Coordinates of C-alpha atoms and ligand atoms in Angstrom, one line a residue:
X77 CA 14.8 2.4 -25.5
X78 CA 14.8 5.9 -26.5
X79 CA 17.9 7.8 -25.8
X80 CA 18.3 6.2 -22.4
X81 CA 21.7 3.8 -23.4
X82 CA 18.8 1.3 -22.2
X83 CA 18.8 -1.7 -25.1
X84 CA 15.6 -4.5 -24.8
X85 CA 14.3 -6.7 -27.0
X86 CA 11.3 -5.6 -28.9
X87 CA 9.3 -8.3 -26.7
X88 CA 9.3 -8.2 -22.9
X89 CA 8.0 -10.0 -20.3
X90 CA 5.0 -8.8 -18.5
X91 CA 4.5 -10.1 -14.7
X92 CA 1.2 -8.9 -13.7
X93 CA -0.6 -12.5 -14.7
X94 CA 2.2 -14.2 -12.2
X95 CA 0.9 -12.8 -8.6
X96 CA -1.9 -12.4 -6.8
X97 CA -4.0 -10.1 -9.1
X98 CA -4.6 -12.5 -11.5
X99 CA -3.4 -16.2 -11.7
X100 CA -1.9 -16.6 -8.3
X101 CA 1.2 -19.0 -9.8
X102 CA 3.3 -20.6 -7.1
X103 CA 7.3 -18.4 -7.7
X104 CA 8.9 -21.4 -9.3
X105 CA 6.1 -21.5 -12.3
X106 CA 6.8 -18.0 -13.4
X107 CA 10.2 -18.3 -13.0
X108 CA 9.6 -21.5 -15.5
X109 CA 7.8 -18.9 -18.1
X110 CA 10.6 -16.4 -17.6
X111 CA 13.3 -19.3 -18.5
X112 CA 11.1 -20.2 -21.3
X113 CA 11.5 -16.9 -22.6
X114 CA 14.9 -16.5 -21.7
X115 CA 16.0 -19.3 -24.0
X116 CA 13.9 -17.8 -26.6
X117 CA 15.9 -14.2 -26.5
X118 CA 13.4 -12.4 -24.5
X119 CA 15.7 -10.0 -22.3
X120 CA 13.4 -7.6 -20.7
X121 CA 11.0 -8.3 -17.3
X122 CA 8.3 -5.6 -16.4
X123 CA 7.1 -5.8 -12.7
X124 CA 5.7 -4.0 -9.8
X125 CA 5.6 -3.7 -6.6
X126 CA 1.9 -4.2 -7.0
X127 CA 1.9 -7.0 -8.8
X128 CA 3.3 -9.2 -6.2
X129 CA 5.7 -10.9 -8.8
X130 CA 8.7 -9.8 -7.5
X131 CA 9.0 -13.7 -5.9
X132 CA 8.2 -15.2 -9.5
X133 CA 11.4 -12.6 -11.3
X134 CA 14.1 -13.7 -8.5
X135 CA 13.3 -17.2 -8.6
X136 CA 14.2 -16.9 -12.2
X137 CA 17.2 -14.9 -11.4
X138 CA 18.7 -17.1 -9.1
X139 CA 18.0 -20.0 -11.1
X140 CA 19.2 -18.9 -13.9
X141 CA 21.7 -15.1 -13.2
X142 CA 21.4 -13.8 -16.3
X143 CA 23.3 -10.4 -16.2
X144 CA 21.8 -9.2 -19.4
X145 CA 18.4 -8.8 -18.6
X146 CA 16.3 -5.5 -18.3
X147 CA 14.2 -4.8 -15.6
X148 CA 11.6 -2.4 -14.9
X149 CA 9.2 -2.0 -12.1
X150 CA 6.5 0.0 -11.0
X151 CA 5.3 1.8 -7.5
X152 CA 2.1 4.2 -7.2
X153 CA 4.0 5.4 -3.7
X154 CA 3.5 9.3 -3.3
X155 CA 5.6 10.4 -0.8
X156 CA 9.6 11.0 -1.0
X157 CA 10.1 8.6 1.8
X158 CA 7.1 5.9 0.2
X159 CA 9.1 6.2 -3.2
X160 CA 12.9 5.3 -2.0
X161 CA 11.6 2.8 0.2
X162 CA 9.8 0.6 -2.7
X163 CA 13.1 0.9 -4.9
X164 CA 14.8 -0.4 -1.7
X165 CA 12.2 -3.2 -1.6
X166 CA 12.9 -3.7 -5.4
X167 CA 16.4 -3.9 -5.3
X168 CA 16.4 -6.2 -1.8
X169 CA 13.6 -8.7 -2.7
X170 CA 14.9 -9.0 -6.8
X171 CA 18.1 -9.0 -5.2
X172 CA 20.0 -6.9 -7.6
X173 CA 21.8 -3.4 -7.1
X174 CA 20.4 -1.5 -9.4
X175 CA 17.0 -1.5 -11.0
X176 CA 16.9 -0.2 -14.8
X177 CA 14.0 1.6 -15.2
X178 CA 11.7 2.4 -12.1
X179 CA 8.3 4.2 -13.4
X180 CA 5.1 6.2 -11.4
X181 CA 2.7 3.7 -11.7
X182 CA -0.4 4.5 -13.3
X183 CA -0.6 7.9 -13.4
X184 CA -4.4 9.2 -14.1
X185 CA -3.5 13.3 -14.8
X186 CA -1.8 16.1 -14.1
X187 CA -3.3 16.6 -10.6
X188 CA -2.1 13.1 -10.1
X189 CA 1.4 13.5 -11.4
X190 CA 1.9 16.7 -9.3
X191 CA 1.0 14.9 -5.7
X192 CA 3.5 12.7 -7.2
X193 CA 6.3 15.1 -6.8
X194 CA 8.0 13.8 -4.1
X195 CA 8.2 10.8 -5.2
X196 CA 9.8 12.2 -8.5
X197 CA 12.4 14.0 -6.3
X198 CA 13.0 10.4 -5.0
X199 CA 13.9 8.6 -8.2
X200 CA 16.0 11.4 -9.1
X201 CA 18.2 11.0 -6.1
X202 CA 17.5 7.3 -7.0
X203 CA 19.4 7.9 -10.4
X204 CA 22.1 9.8 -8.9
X205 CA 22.8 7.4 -6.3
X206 CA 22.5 4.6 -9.3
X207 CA 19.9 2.5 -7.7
X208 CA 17.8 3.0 -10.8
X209 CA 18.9 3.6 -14.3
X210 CA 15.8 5.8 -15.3
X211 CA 12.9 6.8 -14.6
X212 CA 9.3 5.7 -16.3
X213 CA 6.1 7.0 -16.0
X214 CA 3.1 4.3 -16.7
X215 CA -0.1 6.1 -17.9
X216 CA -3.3 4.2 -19.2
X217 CA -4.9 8.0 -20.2
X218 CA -3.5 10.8 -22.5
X219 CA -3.9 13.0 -19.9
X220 CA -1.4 11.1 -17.5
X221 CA 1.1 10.9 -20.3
X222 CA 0.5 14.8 -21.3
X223 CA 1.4 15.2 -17.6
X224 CA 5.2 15.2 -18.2
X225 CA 5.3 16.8 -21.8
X226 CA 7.6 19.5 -20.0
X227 CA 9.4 17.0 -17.3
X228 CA 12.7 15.6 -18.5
X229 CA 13.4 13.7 -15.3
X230 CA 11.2 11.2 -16.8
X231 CA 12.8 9.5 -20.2
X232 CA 10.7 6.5 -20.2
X233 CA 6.8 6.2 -21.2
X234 CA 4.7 3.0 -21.0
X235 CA 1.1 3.7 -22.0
X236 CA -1.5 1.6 -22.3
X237 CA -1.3 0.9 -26.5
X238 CA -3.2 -1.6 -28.7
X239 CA -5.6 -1.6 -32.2
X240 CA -9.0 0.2 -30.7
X241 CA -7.4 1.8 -28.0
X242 CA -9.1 -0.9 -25.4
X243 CA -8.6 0.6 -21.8
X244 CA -7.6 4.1 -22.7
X245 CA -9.4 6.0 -19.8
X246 CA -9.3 9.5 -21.5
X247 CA -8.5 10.8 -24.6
X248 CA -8.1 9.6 -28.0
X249 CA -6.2 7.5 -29.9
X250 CA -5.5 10.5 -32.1
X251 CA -4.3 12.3 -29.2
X252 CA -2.4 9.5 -27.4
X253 CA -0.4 9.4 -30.8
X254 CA 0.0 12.9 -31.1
X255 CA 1.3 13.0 -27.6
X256 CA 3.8 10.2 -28.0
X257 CA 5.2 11.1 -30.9
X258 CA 6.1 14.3 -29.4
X259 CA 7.9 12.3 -26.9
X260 CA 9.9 10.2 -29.0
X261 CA 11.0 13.0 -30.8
X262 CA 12.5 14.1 -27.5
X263 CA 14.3 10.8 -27.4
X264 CA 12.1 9.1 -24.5
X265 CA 12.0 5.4 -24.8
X266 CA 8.2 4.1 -25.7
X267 CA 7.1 0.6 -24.9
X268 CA 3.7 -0.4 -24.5
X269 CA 1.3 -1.9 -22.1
X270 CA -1.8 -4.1 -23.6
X271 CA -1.3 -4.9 -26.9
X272 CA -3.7 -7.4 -26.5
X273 CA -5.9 -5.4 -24.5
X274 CA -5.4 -7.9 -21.9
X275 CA -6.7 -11.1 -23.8
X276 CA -9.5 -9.0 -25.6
X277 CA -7.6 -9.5 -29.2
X278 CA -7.0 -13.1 -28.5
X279 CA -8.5 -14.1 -31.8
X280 CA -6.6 -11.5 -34.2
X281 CA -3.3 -10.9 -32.3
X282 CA -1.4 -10.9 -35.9
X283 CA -3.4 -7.7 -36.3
X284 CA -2.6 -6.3 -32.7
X285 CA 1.0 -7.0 -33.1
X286 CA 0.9 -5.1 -36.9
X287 CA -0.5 -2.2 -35.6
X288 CA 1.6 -1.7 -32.6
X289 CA 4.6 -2.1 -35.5
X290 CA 3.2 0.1 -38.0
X291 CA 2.6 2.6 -35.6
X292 CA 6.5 3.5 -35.5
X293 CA 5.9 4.9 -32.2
X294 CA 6.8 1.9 -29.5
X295 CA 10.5 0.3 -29.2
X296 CA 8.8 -2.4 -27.3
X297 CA 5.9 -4.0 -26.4
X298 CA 5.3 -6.3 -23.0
X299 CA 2.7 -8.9 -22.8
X300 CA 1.7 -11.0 -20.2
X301 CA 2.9 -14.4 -20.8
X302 CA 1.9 -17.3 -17.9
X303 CA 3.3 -20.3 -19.2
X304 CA 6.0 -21.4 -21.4
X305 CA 3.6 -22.5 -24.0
X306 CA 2.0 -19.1 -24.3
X307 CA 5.8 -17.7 -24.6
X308 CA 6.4 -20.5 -27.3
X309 CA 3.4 -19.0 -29.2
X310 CA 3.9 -15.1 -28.2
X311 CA 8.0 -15.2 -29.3
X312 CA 7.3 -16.7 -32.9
X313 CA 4.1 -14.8 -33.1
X314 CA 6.6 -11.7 -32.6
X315 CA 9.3 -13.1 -34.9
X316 CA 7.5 -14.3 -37.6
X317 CA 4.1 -12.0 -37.6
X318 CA 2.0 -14.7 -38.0
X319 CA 0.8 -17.6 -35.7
X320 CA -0.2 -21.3 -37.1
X321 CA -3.6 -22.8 -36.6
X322 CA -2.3 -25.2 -34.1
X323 CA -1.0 -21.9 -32.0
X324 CA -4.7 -20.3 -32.5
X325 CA -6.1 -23.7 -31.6
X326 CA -4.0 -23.7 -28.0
X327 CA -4.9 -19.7 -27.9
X328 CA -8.2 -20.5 -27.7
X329 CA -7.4 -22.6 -24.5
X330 CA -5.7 -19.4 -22.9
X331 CA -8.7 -16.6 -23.0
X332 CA -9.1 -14.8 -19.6
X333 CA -12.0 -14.1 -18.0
X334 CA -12.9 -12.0 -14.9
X335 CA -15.5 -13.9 -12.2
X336 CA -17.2 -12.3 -9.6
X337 CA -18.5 -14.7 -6.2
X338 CA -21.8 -14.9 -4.5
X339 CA -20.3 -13.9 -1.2
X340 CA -20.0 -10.2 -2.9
X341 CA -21.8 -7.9 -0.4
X342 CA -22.2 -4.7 -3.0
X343 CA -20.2 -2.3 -1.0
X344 CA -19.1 -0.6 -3.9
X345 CA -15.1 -1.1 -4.1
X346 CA -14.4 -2.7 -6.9
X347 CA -17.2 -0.2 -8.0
X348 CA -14.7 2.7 -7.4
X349 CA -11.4 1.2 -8.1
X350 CA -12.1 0.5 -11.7
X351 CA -10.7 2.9 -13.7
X352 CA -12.0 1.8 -16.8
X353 CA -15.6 2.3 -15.5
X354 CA -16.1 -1.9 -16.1
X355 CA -18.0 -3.0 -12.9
X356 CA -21.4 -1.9 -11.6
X357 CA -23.3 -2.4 -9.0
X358 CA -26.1 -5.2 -9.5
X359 CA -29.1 -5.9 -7.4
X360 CA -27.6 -9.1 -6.0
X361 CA -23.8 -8.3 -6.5
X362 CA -20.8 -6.6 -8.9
X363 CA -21.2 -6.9 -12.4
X364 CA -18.2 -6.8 -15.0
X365 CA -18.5 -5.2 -18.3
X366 CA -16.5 -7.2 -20.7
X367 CA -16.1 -4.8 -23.5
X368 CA -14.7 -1.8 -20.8
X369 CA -12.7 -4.6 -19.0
X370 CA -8.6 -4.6 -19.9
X371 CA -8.5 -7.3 -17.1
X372 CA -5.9 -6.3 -15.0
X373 CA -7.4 -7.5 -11.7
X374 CA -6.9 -4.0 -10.1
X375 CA -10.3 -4.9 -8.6
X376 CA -9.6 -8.2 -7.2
X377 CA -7.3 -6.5 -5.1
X378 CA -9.5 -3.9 -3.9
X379 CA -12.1 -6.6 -2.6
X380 CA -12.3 -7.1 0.9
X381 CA -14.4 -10.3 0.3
X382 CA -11.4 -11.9 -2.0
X383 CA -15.4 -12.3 -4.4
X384 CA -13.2 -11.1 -7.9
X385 CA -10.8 -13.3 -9.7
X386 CA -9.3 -13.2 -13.2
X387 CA -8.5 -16.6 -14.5
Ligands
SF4_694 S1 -13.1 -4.5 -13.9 FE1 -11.3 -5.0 -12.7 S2 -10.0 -6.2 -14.1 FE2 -11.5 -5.1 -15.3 S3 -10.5 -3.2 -15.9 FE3 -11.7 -2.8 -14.0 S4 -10.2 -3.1 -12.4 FE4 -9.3 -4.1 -14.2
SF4_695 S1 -15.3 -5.1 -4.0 FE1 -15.9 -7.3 -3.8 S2 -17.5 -7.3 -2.2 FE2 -17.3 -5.2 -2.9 S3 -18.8 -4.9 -4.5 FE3 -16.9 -5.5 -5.5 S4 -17.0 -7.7 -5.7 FE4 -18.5 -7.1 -4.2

């Protein structure tokens, strides 16, 4: 991963589908996809301590103890204080002393990254006291990741990354490129969020995964994977570049899809949360705009009336 001494496989794990954003799996069925993948070679997990999979990752962990597995996690906390207590949390509830690579969740800009400060100066004592390995920053906009073109605390990148640039909130692809390469050239390590544009490029995911290879620019690549059947299908797709029509056939089966309930009383949350500008505001309730919509079920989370789920 860059020049970080960090080594995953080119396929990792993504949690978010596990928790309560999205499919709400009881700990010991993720930890039965993570085995899956396990036994498969996958040796890299991506978290967060929003995605409320932490429970899915140790349950794995202590069923199986691998000691060669990679994991990186995620915290949007601000403050100093916010940002050493969620590695804490990490480390206590994954049960492991040392987390590999612990990343600023979802930063939007540079006005962003800077009231982030603090929480950088965290993660750097973080490193020194080898709690962390390195740090990350996780950017679904050029403008997040042009944030720490000058910052070399910060020698991991995971940006939002796949064939159209589905869910890039600013900027170009042209750009995002542009911006990453400059990056790896400084020897950060690059893996990428969304290659399927979560479940969008379920149909031609041979041509997602070409293009995220052709690019030269990513190491890796996580993807949300909720069962071990969609691991089966995601590790040889990944091996082999190519899937069968029995693996397109049980695809098919897998597509994601975000509802909103009748008991939504419009106040406008989700609305605001969205930073991919995919729900409005409807006469009788939210509306979802499939084509803006990476599905990450930031919004679900945001709802006071528990109205949004993506299944
Ligand atoms: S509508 Fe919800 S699930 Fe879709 S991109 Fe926005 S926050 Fe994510
Ligand atoms: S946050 Fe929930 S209740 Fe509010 S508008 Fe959105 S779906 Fe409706």
């Amino acid at each position: 991963l860059g020049n970080t001494g960090i080594e995953v496989t080119e396929l990792g794990h993504g949690t978010l589908i596990f928790g309560k954003l999205q499919a709400q799996l009881p700990s010991a069925a993720g930890a039965a996809a993570l085995e899956k993948s396990y036994e498969l070679g996958v040796r890299f997990i991506d978290t967060a301590q929003a995605y409320d999979s932490y429970r899915h990752v140790r349950a794995f962990l202590d069923k199986v103890g691998p000691d060669d597995v990679v994991i990186a996690s995620k915290s949007h906390a601000r403050t100093y204080d916010d940002m050493m207590a969620a590695v804490e949390e990490a480390r206590a509830e994954l049960a492991v002393e040392t987390i590999d690579i612990m990343h600023l969740h979802g930063v939007a800009d540079r006005d962003d990254f800077m009231s982030r400060r603090a929480a950088l100066d965290a993660l750097v004592e973080c490193k020194r006291r080898s709690t962390i390995r390195a740090i990350g920053l996780s950017s679904h906009s050029v403008e997040g990741i042009r944030a720490i073109a000058e910052v070399p605390e910060v020698t991991v990148v995971h940006p939002i990354f796949n064939r159209k640039s589905l869910g890039l909130i600013s900027g170009t692809t042209e750009e995002l490129i542009e911006e990453l390469s400059r990056l790896k050239k400084r020897g950060v390590g690059i893996y990428a969020m969304k290659v399927f544009a979560g479940g969008h490029y379920v149909k031609e995911m041979e041509r997602a995964v070409a293009y995220v290879r052709e690019s030269g620019i990513v190491d890796a690549s996580v993807v949300g994977m909720k069962t071990p059947e969609e691991v089966d299908i995601d590790v040889r797709l990944f091996e082999t570049g190519t899937l069968s029509d029995s693996d397109r056939q049980r695809l098919a089966l897998f597509e994601k899809k975000l509802i909103v309930y009748d008991m939504c009383d419009r106040c406008g949350n989700c609305v605001r949360t969205c930073q991919q500008q995919a729900m409005v505001l409807d006469e009788t309730k939210a509306r979802n705009i499939p084509e803006k919509c990476v599905l990450c079920g930031y919004c679900a989370e945001a709802c006071p009336r528990f109205a949004i789920r993506v299944i």
